[in-house]
Amino acid sequence: AEQVREQWSTRTVFILAAIGSAVGLGNIWRFPYVAYDNGGGAFIIPYLIALLTAGIPLLFFDYAIGHKFRGSPPLAFKRLHKRAEVIGWWQVGVSFVIAVYYAVIIAWAARYTIFSLDEAWGDDAATFFSTDFLQQDSESTFGFNYVTGVWVPLLLVWIAVIAVLALGVQKGIGSTAKVFVPLLVTLFSVLVVRALFLDGAGLGLDALFTPDWSALTDSGVWIAAYGQIFFSLSIAFGIMITYASYLKRKTNMTGSGLVVAFSNSGFEILAGIGVFAVLGYMAQSDGVAVSEVASSGIGLAFIAFPSVISMMPGGPIFGVLFFGCLVFAGFTSLVSIVQVIISGLQDKTGMARVPAVLLVGTVCTAVSMILLPTTTGLNVLDVLDKFANNIGIVSVAVVALVVVSWFTRSLPALQDDLNAVSSFKLGIVWRVFLGVITPVVLAYMLIDEVSTLISDGYGGLPTGLVVGFGWVVQLGVVALAIVLSFLPWQRSIDLTVPSTSKEEAK
Ligand code: PHE
Ligand code: NA
């Protein structure tokens, strides 16, 4: 018979797990840099508009699908319409790609937590990162020379993820979130307060928050704001559909969504303040402009921060806190993304949890370990990340929105489903944002991105790498999704929409 669906014990556990998924590497290293690069203080405006018109409406959309159809993305979309299952598998596929490289950044952070103890990077953190730590090989496009210093922590990260997931939704994911989220908030607050007392902190904050109003007329800035909101809220990846499917029927959905969305953005602003206070200190000590030390993404966390740690009093403690926070933040996000794949497999085949976790965990671990902890792994990671976020997620979001709004015309039913149990009621505004504005903005973003990638390639990287790990992987995900959607479902599953009354009788 159909297995009984796992459940969160309380709404608080669900909210903590959802915050755990949302608050990740994107908040700590991605947001500060993106904000700085896209108009500083003025970025807050497109950011808030993207949050209110697309982020929160889409978060509610994911919740509604998971809550009404009570399934992993493939099952939920199958119940929505018999042809829509492929959208669910597409999300599962994108989640798989992200999981494979996201784990690697956590492994680096884990290693850097230990490096912090004796400031192992010496006085040239940039060379240390690329040459000593990653042993980057700039001659080859792609190869299989493994780096033990990355390989070992990566394996440990995967073992920990598998262990948590094997314990299940409540005992594994829920309990981890109950410990990690409050811990993260506490440690990170200590970090930010310490950063604010550094000499020159104000300089950094000025750099971050001084508005460049001309940025508002630049379409690239708006695209960056929408991109950040998407990645940061973990929407359209199937995560929130999956997590919402484990809720009791009568749960205040939109109220929970608002808590999650504002916690995530709050954490992001906090991270911006902390990171820029540190950069201000570094700029002041070196007698340079903040713009010179605010280098991009990965470089910020693994190059600029180590340099600061070496300069400041009590650096090792600060380093352990910072990299420890990256590990905690990333871990709960990684767990959420792998659960999407597991739940899809379980629903489709009827497999029990532990074998499903072991199967999915082994495949993820193997692919991740084969492709990434190598001397060419950094570029592979860069391409996977760029395409999964700017192409994969955006395309699947547009398709899902168009199908649900225009083909199956389900928005009113989803709205009723949420309103029946929620405190914050949705109306026509929600449907207009989702059915019209967001798909138009996303389609525009996508066209812009695809044409730039085709004409300019990406980041000066070799074409073979961009084609292989970018285009081929993303198209492969779609092809695989189509194949999976034609495979038969386990015989005991009920593919009709679960009725509210039946559910309540249970
Ligand atoms: N929301 C996470 C962050 O801000 C990123 C993430 C996206 C995690 C998708 C899992 C899945 O870092
Ligand atoms: Na986030």
Short mmCIF file of C-alpha atoms and ligand atoms in Angstrom, two decimals:
data_model
loop_
_atom_site.label_atom_id
_atom_site.label_comp_id
_atom_site.label_asym_id
_atom_site.label_seq_id
_atom_site.Cartn_x
_atom_site.Cartn_y
_atom_site.Cartn_z
CA ALA A 1 0.00 0.00 0.00
CA GLU A 2 0.97 3.62 -0.38
CA GLN A 3 3.34 4.67 2.36
CA VAL A 4 2.17 7.25 4.86
CA ARG A 5 3.82 10.55 4.02
CA GLU A 6 6.38 11.79 6.52
CA GLN A 7 5.42 14.93 8.47
CA TRP A 8 6.98 17.85 10.35
CA SER A 9 5.97 17.66 14.00
CA THR A 10 5.15 21.36 14.26
CA ARG A 11 4.92 24.44 12.10
CA THR A 12 7.98 25.85 13.85
CA VAL A 13 10.09 22.92 12.69
CA PHE A 14 8.91 23.48 9.14
CA ILE A 15 9.73 27.21 9.34
CA LEU A 16 13.19 26.49 10.75
CA ALA A 17 13.87 23.93 8.02
CA ALA A 18 12.70 26.38 5.36
CA ILE A 19 14.90 29.13 6.83
CA GLY A 20 17.76 26.62 6.96
CA SER A 21 17.32 25.98 3.27
CA ALA A 22 17.01 29.64 2.36
CA VAL A 23 19.88 30.95 4.44
CA GLY A 24 22.97 29.63 2.75
CA LEU A 25 26.15 30.52 0.98
CA GLY A 26 24.09 32.93 -1.14
CA ASN A 27 23.43 35.18 1.86
CA ILE A 28 26.92 35.29 3.22
CA TRP A 29 29.16 35.67 0.21
CA ARG A 30 26.88 36.26 -2.75
CA PHE A 31 24.57 39.04 -1.54
CA PRO A 32 27.19 41.51 -0.27
CA TYR A 33 29.10 41.39 -3.50
CA VAL A 34 26.07 41.51 -5.79
CA ALA A 35 24.62 44.46 -3.87
CA TYR A 36 27.89 46.35 -3.96
CA ASP A 37 28.39 45.72 -7.64
CA ASN A 38 24.88 46.76 -8.63
CA GLY A 39 24.43 50.22 -7.27
CA GLY A 40 25.17 49.75 -3.55
CA GLY A 41 22.45 51.45 -1.49
CA ALA A 42 20.35 51.93 -4.64
CA PHE A 43 20.30 48.13 -5.15
CA ILE A 44 17.97 47.87 -2.17
CA ILE A 45 15.16 49.24 -4.36
CA PRO A 46 15.22 46.64 -7.17
CA TYR A 47 15.98 44.04 -4.51
CA LEU A 48 12.84 44.89 -2.51
CA ILE A 49 10.72 45.12 -5.64
CA ALA A 50 11.97 41.71 -6.77
CA LEU A 51 11.28 40.31 -3.31
CA LEU A 52 7.72 41.65 -3.17
CA THR A 53 6.63 41.11 -6.77
CA ALA A 54 8.38 37.83 -7.57
CA GLY A 55 10.14 36.31 -4.54
CA ILE A 56 7.29 36.15 -2.06
CA PRO A 57 4.59 35.39 -4.68
CA LEU A 58 6.68 32.50 -5.99
CA LEU A 59 7.40 31.25 -2.51
CA PHE A 60 3.62 31.13 -1.95
CA PHE A 61 3.24 29.42 -5.33
CA ASP A 62 5.70 26.65 -4.36
CA TYR A 63 3.98 26.27 -1.00
CA ALA A 64 0.58 26.06 -2.66
CA ILE A 65 1.67 23.32 -5.07
CA GLY A 66 3.29 21.28 -2.31
CA HIS A 67 0.38 21.80 0.06
CA LYS A 68 -2.48 21.16 -2.37
CA PHE A 69 -0.94 18.24 -4.21
CA ARG A 70 1.05 16.82 -1.30
CA GLY A 71 3.94 15.44 -3.23
CA SER A 72 7.50 15.79 -4.38
CA PRO A 73 7.73 17.99 -7.50
CA PRO A 74 7.12 15.12 -9.98
CA LEU A 75 4.11 13.81 -8.06
CA ALA A 76 2.70 17.27 -7.36
CA PHE A 77 2.91 18.33 -11.01
CA LYS A 78 1.54 14.96 -12.13
CA ARG A 79 -1.48 15.53 -9.92
CA LEU A 80 -1.83 19.03 -11.33
CA HIS A 81 -2.01 17.70 -14.90
CA LYS A 82 -1.11 14.35 -16.41
CA ARG A 83 1.39 15.96 -18.82
CA ALA A 84 3.02 18.27 -16.26
CA GLU A 85 5.12 15.66 -14.48
CA VAL A 86 8.13 16.59 -16.60
CA ILE A 87 8.32 20.00 -14.89
CA GLY A 88 8.83 18.23 -11.59
CA TRP A 89 11.64 16.07 -12.93
CA TRP A 90 13.24 19.10 -14.49
CA GLN A 91 13.37 20.70 -11.03
CA VAL A 92 14.77 17.48 -9.61
CA GLY A 93 17.46 17.54 -12.31
CA VAL A 94 18.48 21.14 -11.62
CA SER A 95 18.59 20.32 -7.90
CA PHE A 96 20.94 17.44 -8.63
CA VAL A 97 23.33 19.69 -10.58
CA ILE A 98 23.37 22.25 -7.77
CA ALA A 99 23.88 19.62 -5.06
CA VAL A 100 26.92 18.26 -6.88
CA TYR A 101 28.89 21.51 -6.70
CA TYR A 102 27.30 23.21 -3.66
CA ALA A 103 28.79 20.44 -1.48
CA VAL A 104 32.26 21.39 -2.67
CA ILE A 105 32.01 24.97 -1.39
CA ILE A 106 30.98 23.59 2.00
CA ALA A 107 34.01 21.29 1.91
CA TRP A 108 36.29 24.27 1.22
CA ALA A 109 34.70 26.21 4.08
CA ALA A 110 35.19 23.23 6.40
CA ARG A 111 38.84 23.10 5.46
CA TYR A 112 39.22 26.86 5.94
CA THR A 113 37.68 26.59 9.40
CA ILE A 114 40.70 24.50 10.30
CA PHE A 115 43.16 26.65 8.32
CA SER A 116 41.94 29.61 10.40
CA LEU A 117 43.40 28.14 13.57
CA ASP A 118 46.97 28.85 12.49
CA GLU A 119 46.28 31.18 9.56
CA ALA A 120 47.66 28.53 7.26
CA TRP A 121 47.45 30.81 4.20
CA GLY A 122 50.49 32.83 5.27
CA ASP A 123 50.76 36.29 3.75
CA ASP A 124 49.43 35.59 0.28
CA ALA A 125 45.89 34.27 0.62
CA ALA A 126 45.20 34.46 -3.12
CA THR A 127 48.13 32.24 -4.10
CA PHE A 128 47.39 29.96 -1.18
CA PHE A 129 43.80 29.44 -2.36
CA SER A 130 44.53 28.66 -6.00
CA THR A 131 47.97 27.10 -5.84
CA ASP A 132 48.44 25.48 -2.43
CA PHE A 133 44.88 24.58 -1.59
CA LEU A 134 43.10 23.88 -4.90
CA GLN A 135 46.34 23.12 -6.80
CA GLN A 136 44.70 24.73 -9.80
CA ASP A 137 46.00 23.65 -13.15
CA SER A 138 45.58 26.57 -15.52
CA GLU A 139 46.98 24.67 -18.52
CA SER A 140 44.24 22.05 -18.93
CA THR A 141 40.57 22.54 -19.68
CA PHE A 142 39.47 19.49 -17.79
CA GLY A 143 41.15 16.55 -16.12
CA PHE A 144 41.04 13.95 -13.39
CA ASN A 145 43.93 14.88 -11.12
CA TYR A 146 42.56 14.70 -7.63
CA VAL A 147 43.39 17.03 -4.76
CA THR A 148 43.40 15.20 -1.44
CA GLY A 149 42.83 18.36 0.59
CA VAL A 150 39.47 18.88 -1.12
CA TRP A 151 38.57 15.26 -1.74
CA VAL A 152 38.62 14.21 1.92
CA PRO A 153 36.43 17.00 3.37
CA LEU A 154 34.05 16.60 0.43
CA LEU A 155 33.57 12.93 1.24
CA LEU A 156 32.92 13.83 4.88
CA VAL A 157 30.31 16.44 3.87
CA TRP A 158 28.48 13.84 1.80
CA ILE A 159 28.57 11.26 4.58
CA ALA A 160 27.08 13.81 6.99
CA VAL A 161 24.35 14.75 4.50
CA ILE A 162 23.45 11.11 3.91
CA ALA A 163 23.34 10.44 7.65
CA VAL A 164 20.96 13.35 8.31
CA LEU A 165 18.69 12.44 5.40
CA ALA A 166 18.57 8.78 6.42
CA LEU A 167 17.06 9.88 9.73
CA GLY A 168 14.13 11.34 7.84
CA VAL A 169 12.18 14.54 7.53
CA GLN A 170 11.44 15.20 11.19
CA LYS A 171 14.30 13.44 13.02
CA GLY A 172 16.96 14.28 10.46
CA ILE A 173 16.17 17.51 8.61
CA GLY A 174 13.93 18.99 11.31
CA SER A 175 16.26 18.30 14.22
CA THR A 176 19.28 19.57 12.33
CA ALA A 177 17.47 22.81 11.53
CA LYS A 178 16.38 23.20 15.16
CA VAL A 179 20.03 23.22 16.22
CA PHE A 180 21.81 24.79 13.25
CA VAL A 181 19.52 27.75 12.54
CA PRO A 182 19.60 29.28 16.04
CA LEU A 183 23.30 28.48 16.28
CA LEU A 184 23.97 30.19 12.99
CA VAL A 185 22.02 33.30 13.93
CA THR A 186 23.89 33.54 17.24
CA LEU A 187 27.37 32.99 15.85
CA PHE A 188 26.79 35.27 12.91
CA SER A 189 25.48 38.06 15.13
CA VAL A 190 28.62 37.83 17.26
CA LEU A 191 30.66 38.06 14.08
CA VAL A 192 28.84 41.13 12.78
CA VAL A 193 29.07 42.96 16.10
CA ARG A 194 32.80 42.23 16.26
CA ALA A 195 33.19 43.46 12.67
CA LEU A 196 31.42 46.71 13.45
CA PHE A 197 34.05 47.52 16.09
CA LEU A 198 36.91 47.20 13.62
CA ASP A 199 38.73 50.35 12.64
CA GLY A 200 37.40 51.52 9.28
CA ALA A 201 34.14 49.58 9.48
CA GLY A 202 32.26 52.78 8.64
CA LEU A 203 34.21 53.11 5.43
CA GLY A 204 32.97 49.73 4.28
CA LEU A 205 29.37 50.51 5.19
CA ASP A 206 29.60 53.78 3.27
CA ALA A 207 30.83 51.86 0.24
CA LEU A 208 28.00 49.34 0.50
CA PHE A 209 25.17 51.74 1.21
CA THR A 210 26.05 54.86 -0.77
CA PRO A 211 23.39 54.78 -3.45
CA ASP A 212 24.32 55.01 -7.09
CA TRP A 213 20.93 56.05 -8.44
CA SER A 214 21.95 55.69 -12.05
CA ALA A 215 22.01 51.93 -11.45
CA LEU A 216 18.20 51.96 -11.46
CA THR A 217 18.08 52.59 -15.20
CA ASP A 218 20.41 49.68 -15.92
CA SER A 219 18.52 46.49 -16.83
CA GLY A 220 21.49 44.39 -15.65
CA VAL A 221 20.92 45.64 -12.11
CA TRP A 222 17.29 44.52 -12.18
CA ILE A 223 18.30 41.13 -13.53
CA ALA A 224 20.84 40.79 -10.75
CA ALA A 225 18.18 41.63 -8.15
CA TYR A 226 15.74 39.01 -9.46
CA GLY A 227 18.54 36.45 -9.74
CA GLN A 228 19.64 37.05 -6.17
CA ILE A 229 16.09 36.75 -4.83
CA PHE A 230 15.51 33.47 -6.66
CA PHE A 231 18.68 31.80 -5.55
CA SER A 232 18.46 33.19 -2.08
CA LEU A 233 14.89 32.11 -1.34
CA SER A 234 15.51 28.65 -2.88
CA ILE A 235 12.40 29.06 -5.04
CA ALA A 236 11.58 27.17 -8.25
CA PHE A 237 14.03 24.41 -7.31
CA GLY A 238 11.29 22.19 -5.97
CA ILE A 239 12.61 22.55 -2.41
CA MET A 240 9.67 24.49 -1.06
CA ILE A 241 7.21 22.20 -2.88
CA THR A 242 8.85 19.23 -1.19
CA TYR A 243 9.03 20.79 2.28
CA ALA A 244 5.42 22.01 2.07
CA SER A 245 4.25 18.51 1.15
CA TYR A 246 5.25 17.28 4.63
CA LEU A 247 2.97 19.77 6.40
CA LYS A 248 -0.25 19.06 8.16
CA ARG A 249 -3.17 20.17 6.05
CA LYS A 250 -4.21 22.95 8.40
CA THR A 251 -1.07 25.07 8.50
CA ASN A 252 -0.88 28.82 8.15
CA MET A 253 1.01 28.79 4.86
CA THR A 254 1.32 32.43 3.84
CA GLY A 255 2.12 33.49 7.40
CA SER A 256 4.97 30.98 7.44
CA GLY A 257 6.14 32.17 4.03
CA LEU A 258 6.40 35.76 5.22
CA VAL A 259 8.46 34.69 8.22
CA VAL A 260 10.82 32.71 5.98
CA ALA A 261 11.16 35.45 3.36
CA PHE A 262 11.87 38.24 5.83
CA SER A 263 14.26 36.12 7.90
CA ASN A 264 16.23 35.34 4.79
CA SER A 265 16.41 38.95 3.65
CA GLY A 266 17.22 40.10 7.17
CA PHE A 267 20.09 37.66 7.32
CA GLU A 268 21.26 38.87 3.94
CA ILE A 269 21.38 42.52 4.98
CA LEU A 270 23.14 41.50 8.19
CA ALA A 271 25.74 39.63 6.15
CA GLY A 272 26.18 42.66 3.90
CA ILE A 273 26.87 44.82 6.94
CA GLY A 274 29.30 42.33 8.47
CA VAL A 275 31.20 41.64 5.29
CA PHE A 276 31.55 45.30 4.33
CA ALA A 277 32.60 46.33 7.82
CA VAL A 278 35.44 43.84 7.44
CA LEU A 279 36.33 45.09 3.96
CA GLY A 280 36.36 48.67 5.28
CA TYR A 281 38.84 47.63 7.96
CA MET A 282 41.02 45.96 5.37
CA ALA A 283 40.92 48.97 3.06
CA GLN A 284 41.80 51.31 5.92
CA SER A 285 44.73 49.17 7.08
CA ASP A 286 46.08 48.88 3.56
CA GLY A 287 45.39 52.52 2.78
CA VAL A 288 43.38 51.67 -0.32
CA ALA A 289 39.80 52.20 -1.50
CA VAL A 290 37.15 49.70 -0.47
CA SER A 291 36.49 49.03 -4.15
CA GLU A 292 39.95 47.51 -4.39
CA VAL A 293 39.34 44.87 -1.75
CA ALA A 294 35.73 44.01 -2.68
CA SER A 295 36.60 41.21 -5.09
CA SER A 296 33.93 38.88 -6.37
CA GLY A 297 32.04 35.82 -5.09
CA ILE A 298 34.25 32.94 -4.14
CA GLY A 299 37.27 35.22 -3.96
CA LEU A 300 35.63 37.32 -1.29
CA ALA A 301 35.18 34.45 1.13
CA PHE A 302 38.32 32.49 0.42
CA ILE A 303 40.81 35.24 -0.43
CA ALA A 304 39.77 38.60 1.02
CA PHE A 305 38.56 37.17 4.33
CA PRO A 306 41.67 35.14 5.08
CA SER A 307 43.77 38.27 4.49
CA VAL A 308 41.68 40.20 6.99
CA ILE A 309 41.86 37.38 9.50
CA SER A 310 45.64 37.61 9.37
CA MET A 311 45.55 41.34 10.06
CA MET A 312 43.13 41.56 12.91
CA PRO A 313 43.63 40.85 16.60
CA GLY A 314 41.93 37.56 17.52
CA GLY A 315 41.92 36.60 13.84
CA PRO A 316 41.81 32.83 14.33
CA ILE A 317 38.62 33.01 16.41
CA PHE A 318 37.04 35.30 13.86
CA GLY A 319 38.07 32.91 11.08
CA VAL A 320 36.66 29.85 12.79
CA LEU A 321 33.38 31.71 13.37
CA PHE A 322 33.14 32.94 9.80
CA PHE A 323 33.95 29.69 8.04
CA GLY A 324 31.99 27.71 10.61
CA CYS A 325 28.97 29.87 9.75
CA LEU A 326 29.47 29.13 6.06
CA VAL A 327 29.51 25.41 6.84
CA PHE A 328 26.35 25.53 8.98
CA ALA A 329 24.51 27.77 6.52
CA GLY A 330 25.50 25.67 3.53
CA PHE A 331 24.81 22.32 5.14
CA THR A 332 21.10 22.89 5.82
CA SER A 333 20.71 24.18 2.25
CA LEU A 334 22.45 21.14 0.78
CA VAL A 335 20.27 18.80 2.81
CA SER A 336 17.15 20.51 1.43
CA ILE A 337 18.22 20.21 -2.15
CA VAL A 338 19.13 16.52 -1.91
CA GLN A 339 15.78 15.80 -0.24
CA VAL A 340 14.05 17.00 -3.43
CA ILE A 341 15.70 14.17 -5.38
CA ILE A 342 15.00 11.58 -2.70
CA SER A 343 11.35 12.47 -2.38
CA GLY A 344 10.91 12.32 -6.17
CA LEU A 345 12.42 8.84 -6.29
CA GLN A 346 10.37 7.63 -3.33
CA ASP A 347 7.08 8.87 -4.71
CA LYS A 348 7.72 7.46 -8.17
CA THR A 349 8.94 4.00 -7.14
CA GLY A 350 7.52 3.46 -3.68
CA MET A 351 11.03 2.80 -2.40
CA ALA A 352 11.45 3.10 1.38
CA ARG A 353 13.36 6.05 2.78
CA VAL A 354 16.68 4.49 3.72
CA PRO A 355 17.34 2.68 0.43
CA ALA A 356 16.25 5.81 -1.46
CA VAL A 357 18.64 7.95 0.59
CA LEU A 358 21.47 5.51 0.02
CA LEU A 359 20.86 5.32 -3.71
CA VAL A 360 20.53 9.08 -4.27
CA GLY A 361 23.33 9.79 -1.80
CA THR A 362 25.71 7.42 -3.55
CA VAL A 363 25.01 8.84 -7.00
CA CYS A 364 25.42 12.45 -5.80
CA THR A 365 28.58 11.60 -3.90
CA ALA A 366 30.09 9.74 -6.85
CA VAL A 367 29.39 12.45 -9.44
CA SER A 368 30.49 15.21 -7.10
CA MET A 369 33.70 13.37 -6.14
CA ILE A 370 34.60 12.43 -9.71
CA LEU A 371 34.16 15.87 -11.29
CA LEU A 372 35.00 18.49 -8.69
CA PRO A 373 37.84 17.85 -6.25
CA THR A 374 40.35 18.01 -9.10
CA THR A 375 42.95 20.50 -10.27
CA THR A 376 40.39 21.76 -12.84
CA GLY A 377 37.40 21.63 -10.47
CA LEU A 378 37.10 25.37 -9.83
CA ASN A 379 36.19 26.15 -13.44
CA VAL A 380 33.78 23.21 -13.61
CA LEU A 381 32.08 24.56 -10.50
CA ASP A 382 31.91 28.05 -11.92
CA VAL A 383 30.21 26.87 -15.14
CA LEU A 384 27.78 24.50 -13.39
CA ASP A 385 26.76 27.31 -11.02
CA LYS A 386 26.30 29.91 -13.72
CA PHE A 387 24.14 27.71 -15.95
CA ALA A 388 22.08 26.05 -13.23
CA ASN A 389 21.15 29.42 -11.74
CA ASN A 390 20.84 31.69 -14.73
CA ILE A 391 19.51 29.23 -17.29
CA GLY A 392 18.12 26.11 -15.58
CA ILE A 393 16.17 27.68 -12.77
CA VAL A 394 14.90 30.61 -14.76
CA SER A 395 13.63 28.39 -17.60
CA VAL A 396 11.88 25.94 -15.33
CA ALA A 397 10.26 28.81 -13.43
CA VAL A 398 8.91 30.41 -16.61
CA VAL A 399 7.56 27.09 -17.88
CA ALA A 400 5.94 26.24 -14.54
CA LEU A 401 4.32 29.67 -14.27
CA VAL A 402 3.01 29.67 -17.82
CA VAL A 403 1.64 26.14 -17.54
CA VAL A 404 -0.05 26.70 -14.20
CA SER A 405 -1.39 30.19 -14.98
CA TRP A 406 -2.40 29.81 -18.62
CA PHE A 407 -2.74 26.15 -19.56
CA THR A 408 -4.21 24.50 -16.51
CA ARG A 409 -5.48 27.86 -15.19
CA SER A 410 -4.95 26.70 -11.63
CA LEU A 411 -4.03 29.94 -9.88
CA PRO A 412 -7.52 30.57 -8.47
CA ALA A 413 -7.64 27.03 -7.05
CA LEU A 414 -4.18 27.39 -5.53
CA GLN A 415 -5.17 30.74 -4.07
CA ASP A 416 -8.27 29.19 -2.47
CA ASP A 417 -6.17 26.36 -1.11
CA LEU A 418 -3.79 28.75 0.66
CA ASN A 419 -6.50 31.17 1.78
CA ALA A 420 -8.50 28.36 3.40
CA VAL A 421 -5.75 27.77 5.95
CA SER A 422 -3.71 30.99 6.04
CA SER A 423 -3.75 34.26 7.95
CA PHE A 424 -2.46 36.49 5.15
CA LYS A 425 -5.02 36.25 2.33
CA LEU A 426 -4.06 36.32 -1.32
CA GLY A 427 -6.04 38.07 -4.04
CA ILE A 428 -5.90 39.29 -7.61
CA VAL A 429 -2.56 41.03 -7.04
CA TRP A 430 -0.87 37.68 -6.37
CA ARG A 431 -2.30 36.21 -9.58
CA VAL A 432 -1.23 39.19 -11.65
CA PHE A 433 2.33 39.05 -10.30
CA LEU A 434 2.58 35.32 -10.96
CA GLY A 435 0.62 35.03 -14.15
CA VAL A 436 1.87 38.13 -15.94
CA ILE A 437 4.64 40.23 -14.43
CA THR A 438 7.01 37.54 -13.16
CA PRO A 439 6.95 35.36 -16.31
CA VAL A 440 7.54 38.43 -18.48
CA VAL A 441 10.48 39.60 -16.37
CA LEU A 442 11.95 36.10 -16.22
CA ALA A 443 11.55 35.48 -19.94
CA TYR A 444 13.31 38.77 -20.61
CA MET A 445 16.14 37.79 -18.24
CA LEU A 446 16.47 34.44 -19.90
CA ILE A 447 16.65 35.80 -23.44
CA ASP A 448 19.21 38.37 -22.37
CA GLU A 449 21.31 35.74 -20.61
CA VAL A 450 21.16 33.16 -23.40
CA SER A 451 22.15 35.67 -26.05
CA THR A 452 25.07 36.99 -23.98
CA LEU A 453 26.31 33.47 -23.25
CA ILE A 454 26.10 32.52 -26.91
CA SER A 455 27.85 35.62 -28.18
CA ASP A 456 30.44 36.13 -25.42
CA GLY A 457 30.88 32.69 -23.86
CA TYR A 458 31.38 32.76 -20.11
CA GLY A 459 34.09 34.34 -18.01
CA GLY A 460 36.80 33.78 -20.62
CA LEU A 461 36.64 30.04 -19.93
CA PRO A 462 37.43 27.45 -22.65
CA THR A 463 34.50 26.81 -24.99
CA GLY A 464 34.65 23.05 -24.42
CA LEU A 465 34.10 23.54 -20.72
CA VAL A 466 31.22 25.98 -21.18
CA VAL A 467 29.52 23.77 -23.75
CA GLY A 468 30.09 20.53 -21.83
CA PHE A 469 29.21 21.60 -18.30
CA GLY A 470 26.87 24.41 -19.29
CA TRP A 471 24.70 23.76 -22.32
CA VAL A 472 25.04 19.97 -22.51
CA VAL A 473 24.33 19.49 -18.81
CA GLN A 474 21.26 21.74 -18.89
CA LEU A 475 19.85 20.17 -22.05
CA GLY A 476 20.70 16.73 -20.65
CA VAL A 477 18.64 17.54 -17.56
CA VAL A 478 15.64 18.33 -19.76
CA ALA A 479 16.10 15.16 -21.83
CA LEU A 480 16.38 13.03 -18.70
CA ALA A 481 13.29 14.70 -17.25
CA ILE A 482 11.30 13.79 -20.35
CA VAL A 483 12.44 10.16 -20.15
CA LEU A 484 11.63 9.89 -16.44
CA SER A 485 8.18 11.35 -16.99
CA PHE A 486 7.37 8.42 -19.31
CA LEU A 487 8.39 5.74 -16.83
CA PRO A 488 5.54 4.06 -14.96
CA TRP A 489 4.53 5.05 -11.44
CA GLN A 490 4.52 2.61 -8.55
CA ARG A 491 1.22 0.76 -8.65
CA SER A 492 -0.10 1.70 -5.23
CA ILE A 493 0.11 5.47 -5.62
CA ASP A 494 -3.00 7.58 -6.00
CA LEU A 495 -2.37 10.09 -8.77
CA THR A 496 -5.56 12.06 -8.23
CA VAL A 497 -5.61 15.33 -6.31
CA PRO A 498 -5.80 14.50 -2.58
CA SER A 499 -9.12 15.64 -1.22
CA THR A 500 -9.10 17.93 1.75
CA SER A 501 -11.70 16.00 3.70
CA LYS A 502 -10.01 12.62 3.23
CA GLU A 503 -6.79 14.13 4.48
CA GLU A 504 -8.41 15.56 7.57
CA ALA A 505 -10.03 12.28 8.44
CA LYS A 506 -6.59 10.64 8.74
N1 PHE B 1 19.16 29.61 -0.81
C1 PHE B 1 20.50 29.19 -0.74
C2 PHE B 1 21.44 30.32 -0.43
O1 PHE B 1 21.08 31.44 -0.28
C3 PHE B 1 21.01 28.61 -1.99
C4 PHE B 1 20.33 27.41 -2.42
C5 PHE B 1 19.65 27.43 -3.59
C6 PHE B 1 20.38 26.30 -1.67
C7 PHE B 1 19.01 26.31 -3.98
C8 PHE B 1 19.77 25.19 -2.07
C9 PHE B 1 19.09 25.22 -3.24
O2 PHE B 1 22.62 30.08 -0.37
NA NA B 2 19.42 32.73 0.92
#
